Amino acid sequence: MAKSFGGNFFEDFSVGQMLRHATPRTLTGGDVALYNAVYGGRFAVSSSDEVARVLGYPRSPVDELLAFHMVFGKTVPDISLNAVANLGYADCRFLKPVFPRDTISAVSEVIGLKENSNRQTGVVYVRTTGLNQAGDTVLSYVRWVMVRKRHPDAEVAGQSVPKLPAAVAPEALVLPPGVSFERYDAMLAGSPFLWDDYAPGEKIDHVDGVTVEESDHMLATRLYQNTAKVHFNQHAEGQGRFGRRLIYGGHVISLARALSFNGLANAVQILAINAGRHVNPLFAGLTVYAWSEVLEKADLPGRTDAGALRLRLLAAKDRPCSDFPDRNEKGEYPSDIILDLDYWAAMPRRA
């Protein structure tokens, strides 16, 4: 009997299937330092224990996207080891802060399957839940991924595509109990602009760009224990359709979020991801730029110290975003757009 595992193929999945992922991961300050070294994020709450304590956190929480990537990485061997591409996200909610020394584990449920017309691949929809050592849910999200078939002629029964919400409702957004932004120091955080200063329809060019190196994305992806072949194995990918390794889509999300500090420095916490698409591939040696659009503003239930901004974050490769590159009238993306992410962020309000 073979002792090694080559990953699941499309025909190995069934709707309703539950997957309990190995292995639990205890996050440390070293993980946080590596994450900061790769992306250079400067958001105050996840950068400073002292800032976090003033607001009511016991210490600085782990960046929400680091927690997301850690959970995502747990799922790869079971869901996307044989993926062609990760296609999108929806209905992602961050429900409880993660701190260094917390242990994160993950479970997933297959909620949809759809074979592609070429019968070479199919799309697998899963809802993944990340848990801490106490069994509390720290985050939950849906993603869909295109996975190769082992045998093109294999029949796959029970196919269906799940209906997903267009956005997480504002009343479902969660800020940690006991946390208050009444003593938030905006200038110390890097910007005078608070929730009150933004308006729906406003567009923000984040100006800066960052060039992706092979060592950066491979270090980051290994940090998350993400074992997807398309990110690591040049010998195999050299014979594939692109001839080289793909940058993990989550790497682009974290880069774009870090870049968004310049213009959204007080968007202190990601509360939810409504939708996300990796529109075009990214490769090492290219430079990522980003811009944001304010889609919506919302009150947070029972809160007067902070509100929610619904933001659309777009990232481009080798294209500065001063002209806000976007879809055309047919809904088609330019070839240099690589990410379109719709998310809710918490931002302090004026008293």
Coordinates of C-alpha atoms in Angstrom, one line a residue:
M1 CA 0.0 0.0 0.0
A2 CA 1.3 3.4 -0.9
K3 CA 2.3 5.5 2.1
S4 CA 2.4 8.9 0.3
F5 CA -0.7 10.9 -0.7
G6 CA -1.0 12.6 -4.1
G7 CA -4.0 14.7 -3.2
N8 CA -7.6 14.5 -4.2
F9 CA -8.8 14.9 -7.8
F10 CA -12.1 16.3 -8.8
E11 CA -13.9 12.9 -8.9
D12 CA -12.8 12.2 -5.3
F13 CA -15.1 14.9 -3.9
S14 CA -18.8 14.7 -3.1
V15 CA -21.3 17.3 -1.9
G16 CA -21.6 17.1 1.8
Q17 CA -18.2 15.5 2.3
M18 CA -16.4 16.7 5.5
L19 CA -12.7 17.1 5.5
R20 CA -10.7 17.5 8.8
H21 CA -7.4 18.9 7.9
A22 CA -3.9 18.2 9.3
T23 CA -2.0 19.7 11.0
P24 CA -2.9 22.1 13.8
R25 CA -0.5 25.1 13.8
T26 CA 0.6 27.2 16.8
L27 CA 1.3 30.7 15.7
T28 CA 4.3 32.5 17.3
G29 CA 5.9 35.9 17.2
G30 CA 8.3 34.4 14.7
D31 CA 5.4 33.8 12.3
V32 CA 4.3 37.4 12.7
A33 CA 7.8 38.8 12.2
L34 CA 8.2 36.7 9.0
Y35 CA 4.8 37.9 7.7
N36 CA 5.7 41.5 8.4
A37 CA 9.1 41.1 6.7
V38 CA 7.5 39.8 3.5
Y39 CA 4.7 42.3 3.2
G40 CA 5.7 45.3 5.3
G41 CA 2.2 46.0 6.6
R42 CA 2.0 49.0 9.0
F43 CA -1.5 48.9 10.4
A44 CA -1.2 50.1 14.0
V45 CA -3.3 47.5 15.8
S46 CA -1.4 44.5 14.4
S47 CA 1.9 46.3 14.7
S48 CA 2.0 47.5 18.3
D49 CA 1.1 45.8 21.6
E50 CA 0.9 49.2 23.2
V51 CA -1.6 50.5 20.7
A52 CA -3.6 47.3 21.0
R53 CA -3.7 47.4 24.8
V54 CA -5.0 51.1 24.8
L55 CA -7.9 49.9 22.7
G56 CA -8.7 46.9 25.0
Y57 CA -6.9 44.0 23.3
P58 CA -4.7 41.9 25.6
R59 CA -1.9 42.4 23.1
S60 CA -1.5 43.0 19.4
P61 CA -3.6 40.5 17.4
V62 CA -2.3 38.6 14.4
D63 CA -3.0 40.3 11.1
E64 CA -6.4 38.9 9.9
L65 CA -4.9 37.8 6.6
L66 CA -2.1 35.9 8.3
A67 CA -4.7 33.9 10.2
F68 CA -6.6 33.4 6.9
H69 CA -3.5 32.1 5.1
M70 CA -2.7 29.8 7.9
V71 CA -6.2 28.3 7.8
F72 CA -6.1 28.2 4.0
G73 CA -2.8 26.4 4.0
K74 CA -4.3 23.6 6.2
T75 CA -6.8 22.9 3.4
V76 CA -4.4 22.7 0.4
P77 CA -3.3 19.0 0.7
D78 CA -6.9 17.8 0.8
I79 CA -8.6 20.3 -1.6
S80 CA -6.2 22.0 -4.0
L81 CA -3.0 20.0 -4.2
N82 CA -4.1 19.1 -7.8
A83 CA -5.5 22.6 -8.5
V84 CA -5.2 24.4 -11.8
A85 CA -6.1 27.7 -10.1
N86 CA -7.9 29.1 -7.0
L87 CA -10.8 31.0 -8.5
G88 CA -12.5 33.0 -5.8
Y89 CA -13.8 33.7 -2.3
A90 CA -17.1 34.6 -0.7
D91 CA -18.9 35.0 2.6
C92 CA -15.7 35.2 4.6
R93 CA -16.2 36.5 8.2
F94 CA -13.5 37.1 10.8
L95 CA -15.2 36.3 14.1
K96 CA -12.5 36.2 16.8
P97 CA -9.0 37.7 17.0
V98 CA -6.0 35.3 16.8
F99 CA -3.0 36.0 19.0
P100 CA 0.5 34.6 19.1
R101 CA 0.5 31.2 21.0
D102 CA -3.0 30.4 19.7
T103 CA -3.3 27.0 17.9
I104 CA -5.3 27.1 14.6
S105 CA -6.9 24.1 13.0
A106 CA -9.4 23.8 10.1
V107 CA -12.3 21.7 8.8
S108 CA -14.0 22.0 5.4
E109 CA -17.3 20.9 3.9
V110 CA -17.8 20.4 0.2
I111 CA -20.8 22.5 -0.8
G112 CA -20.8 22.3 -4.5
L113 CA -19.3 20.6 -7.6
K114 CA -19.3 21.5 -11.3
E115 CA -17.5 19.6 -14.0
N116 CA -16.0 21.7 -16.8
S117 CA -17.1 21.1 -20.4
N118 CA -13.6 19.8 -21.3
R119 CA -14.0 17.0 -18.8
Q120 CA -10.3 17.5 -17.8
T121 CA -11.1 19.6 -14.7
G122 CA -14.0 20.7 -12.4
V123 CA -14.7 23.3 -9.9
V124 CA -15.0 22.4 -6.2
Y125 CA -16.8 24.7 -3.7
V126 CA -15.9 24.4 0.0
R127 CA -16.8 26.1 3.2
T128 CA -13.8 26.2 5.5
T129 CA -13.9 26.9 9.2
G130 CA -10.8 27.9 11.2
L131 CA -10.8 27.1 14.9
N132 CA -8.6 28.0 17.9
Q133 CA -7.4 25.7 20.7
A134 CA -10.7 26.3 22.6
G135 CA -12.8 25.2 19.6
D136 CA -14.0 28.7 18.9
T137 CA -14.5 29.7 15.3
V138 CA -12.0 32.4 14.4
L139 CA -13.0 32.7 10.7
S140 CA -15.2 31.0 8.1
Y141 CA -15.2 31.4 4.3
V142 CA -16.2 29.8 1.0
R143 CA -13.8 29.3 -1.8
W144 CA -13.9 27.6 -5.2
V145 CA -11.0 26.1 -6.9
M146 CA -10.5 24.4 -10.3
V147 CA -9.1 20.9 -9.8
R148 CA -7.8 18.4 -12.3
K149 CA -9.6 15.1 -12.9
R150 CA -7.6 11.9 -12.5
H151 CA -9.5 10.3 -15.4
P152 CA -11.3 12.5 -17.9
D153 CA -14.1 10.0 -18.5
A154 CA -14.8 9.5 -14.7
E155 CA -18.5 10.3 -13.9
V156 CA -19.2 12.7 -11.0
A157 CA -22.6 12.5 -9.5
G158 CA -24.5 15.1 -7.4
Q159 CA -23.2 18.2 -9.1
S160 CA -24.5 21.6 -8.0
V161 CA -23.4 25.2 -7.6
P162 CA -24.1 26.8 -4.2
K163 CA -26.0 30.1 -4.0
L164 CA -23.7 32.5 -2.2
P165 CA -24.5 36.0 -0.7
A166 CA -23.3 39.0 -2.7
A167 CA -22.0 40.5 0.5
V168 CA -21.8 39.9 4.3
A169 CA -24.6 42.0 5.9
P170 CA -23.3 44.9 8.1
E171 CA -25.3 43.5 11.1
A172 CA -23.2 40.3 10.8
L173 CA -19.9 42.1 11.2
V174 CA -18.1 41.5 14.5
L175 CA -15.8 43.6 16.6
P176 CA -14.2 42.0 19.6
P177 CA -16.1 42.6 22.9
G178 CA -14.3 44.9 25.2
V179 CA -12.5 46.7 22.4
S180 CA -13.1 50.5 22.1
F181 CA -11.7 53.0 19.7
E182 CA -12.5 56.0 21.8
R183 CA -8.8 56.4 22.7
Y184 CA -7.5 55.6 19.2
D185 CA -4.7 57.9 18.1
A186 CA -5.1 58.5 14.4
M187 CA -1.9 60.5 14.0
L188 CA 0.1 57.8 15.7
A189 CA -1.5 55.3 13.3
G190 CA -0.3 57.3 10.3
S191 CA -3.3 59.2 8.9
P192 CA -5.8 61.9 10.1
F193 CA -8.6 60.4 7.9
L194 CA -11.3 58.5 9.8
W195 CA -14.6 56.8 8.8
D196 CA -16.3 60.2 8.7
D197 CA -13.9 61.4 5.9
Y198 CA -14.7 58.7 3.3
A199 CA -17.6 58.7 0.9
P200 CA -19.1 56.0 -1.4
G201 CA -17.7 56.3 -4.9
E202 CA -14.4 57.7 -3.7
K203 CA -11.3 56.2 -5.4
I204 CA -7.8 56.0 -3.8
D205 CA -4.6 55.4 -5.6
H206 CA -2.2 53.7 -3.2
V207 CA 0.7 55.0 -5.2
D208 CA 3.4 52.6 -4.1
G209 CA 4.5 49.5 -5.9
V210 CA 6.3 46.3 -4.8
T211 CA 8.2 43.9 -6.9
V212 CA 7.6 40.2 -6.2
E213 CA 10.7 38.0 -5.9
E214 CA 10.6 34.2 -6.1
S215 CA 12.2 34.0 -2.7
D216 CA 9.4 36.2 -1.2
H217 CA 6.4 34.3 -2.4
M218 CA 8.0 30.8 -1.7
L219 CA 9.0 31.9 1.8
A220 CA 5.5 33.2 2.5
T221 CA 3.7 30.2 1.0
R222 CA 5.9 27.8 3.1
L223 CA 5.1 29.9 6.1
Y224 CA 1.4 28.9 5.7
Q225 CA 2.4 25.3 5.0
N226 CA 0.6 25.6 1.6
T227 CA 1.9 22.7 -0.4
A228 CA 0.2 23.5 -3.8
K229 CA 2.5 22.3 -6.6
V230 CA 1.9 25.3 -8.8
H231 CA 3.8 27.5 -6.4
F232 CA 6.9 25.4 -5.8
N233 CA 7.7 22.8 -8.4
Q234 CA 9.4 24.5 -11.3
H235 CA 10.3 21.1 -12.8
A236 CA 6.7 20.3 -13.1
E237 CA 5.4 23.8 -13.9
G238 CA 8.0 24.3 -16.5
Q239 CA 6.1 21.8 -18.6
G240 CA 2.7 23.4 -17.8
R241 CA 0.8 26.1 -19.6
F242 CA 2.7 29.0 -18.2
G243 CA 6.2 27.4 -18.1
R244 CA 6.8 28.7 -14.6
R245 CA 5.5 28.8 -11.0
L246 CA 2.4 30.8 -10.2
I247 CA 2.4 33.3 -7.3
Y248 CA -0.1 32.2 -4.6
G249 CA -3.2 34.4 -5.0
G250 CA -3.2 35.0 -1.2
H251 CA 0.2 36.6 -1.6
V252 CA -1.3 39.2 -3.9
I253 CA -4.1 39.9 -1.4
S254 CA -1.6 40.5 1.4
L255 CA 0.6 42.7 -0.8
A256 CA -2.4 44.8 -2.0
R257 CA -3.7 45.1 1.6
A258 CA -0.2 46.3 2.8
L259 CA 0.0 48.8 -0.1
S260 CA -3.5 50.1 0.8
F261 CA -2.1 51.6 4.0
N262 CA -1.2 54.6 2.0
G263 CA -4.7 56.1 1.8
L264 CA -6.5 53.7 4.3
A265 CA -4.1 53.7 7.3
N266 CA -7.0 53.7 9.7
A267 CA -8.8 50.7 8.2
V268 CA -7.5 48.9 11.2
Q269 CA -9.2 45.5 10.9
I270 CA -10.7 43.3 8.2
L271 CA -14.1 42.2 9.3
A272 CA -15.3 40.2 6.2
I273 CA -14.4 39.4 2.7
N274 CA -17.5 39.6 0.5
A275 CA -16.0 38.4 -2.7
G276 CA -12.7 38.0 -4.4
R277 CA -11.3 37.0 -7.7
H278 CA -7.8 36.2 -9.0
V279 CA -8.4 37.7 -12.4
N280 CA -5.0 37.0 -14.1
P281 CA -1.9 35.2 -12.9
L282 CA 1.2 36.9 -11.3
F283 CA 4.8 35.8 -11.7
A284 CA 8.0 36.7 -10.0
G285 CA 9.8 39.7 -11.3
L286 CA 6.6 41.8 -11.8
T287 CA 5.6 44.8 -9.7
V288 CA 2.3 45.0 -7.9
Y289 CA 0.3 48.3 -7.6
A290 CA -3.1 48.8 -6.1
W291 CA -6.1 51.1 -5.8
S292 CA -9.3 51.1 -3.8
E293 CA -12.9 52.3 -4.2
V294 CA -15.3 53.0 -1.3
L295 CA -18.4 51.0 -2.1
E296 CA -20.5 51.6 1.0
K297 CA -20.4 52.9 4.6
A298 CA -22.3 51.3 7.4
D299 CA -22.8 51.6 11.2
L300 CA -21.7 48.8 13.3
P301 CA -24.4 47.4 15.6
G302 CA -24.2 49.1 19.0
R303 CA -21.1 51.0 18.2
T304 CA -20.4 54.8 17.9
D305 CA -16.6 54.6 18.2
A306 CA -16.1 52.8 14.8
G307 CA -17.9 52.2 11.6
A308 CA -17.5 49.8 8.6
L309 CA -16.2 50.7 5.2
R310 CA -17.0 48.4 2.3
L311 CA -14.0 48.6 0.0
R312 CA -13.1 47.3 -3.4
L313 CA -9.4 46.6 -3.7
L314 CA -7.9 46.1 -7.1
A315 CA -4.2 45.1 -7.8
A316 CA -2.4 45.4 -11.1
K317 CA 1.0 44.0 -12.3
D318 CA 3.5 46.3 -13.9
R319 CA 0.9 49.1 -14.1
P320 CA 0.7 52.1 -11.7
C321 CA -2.9 52.7 -10.7
S322 CA -3.2 56.5 -11.0
D323 CA -5.8 56.0 -13.8
F324 CA -7.7 53.4 -11.8
P325 CA -7.6 50.5 -14.3
D326 CA -10.9 48.5 -14.2
R327 CA -13.3 46.4 -16.2
N328 CA -14.5 47.7 -19.5
E329 CA -18.2 48.2 -20.5
K330 CA -18.4 44.5 -21.3
G331 CA -17.2 43.6 -17.8
E332 CA -13.8 42.4 -19.1
Y333 CA -10.6 43.0 -17.1
P334 CA -7.4 44.3 -18.6
S335 CA -4.7 41.7 -18.8
D336 CA -2.7 43.5 -16.1
I337 CA -5.4 43.4 -13.4
I338 CA -4.6 40.5 -11.1
L339 CA -7.0 40.9 -8.1
D340 CA -10.5 42.2 -7.5
L341 CA -11.4 42.0 -3.8
D342 CA -14.5 43.3 -2.0
Y343 CA -14.2 43.5 1.8
W344 CA -15.4 45.2 4.9
A345 CA -13.0 47.0 7.2
A346 CA -13.5 48.6 10.6
M347 CA -12.4 52.2 11.0
P348 CA -12.5 54.5 14.0
R349 CA -15.1 57.4 14.0
R350 CA -14.8 60.9 15.4
A351 CA -16.5 61.3 18.7

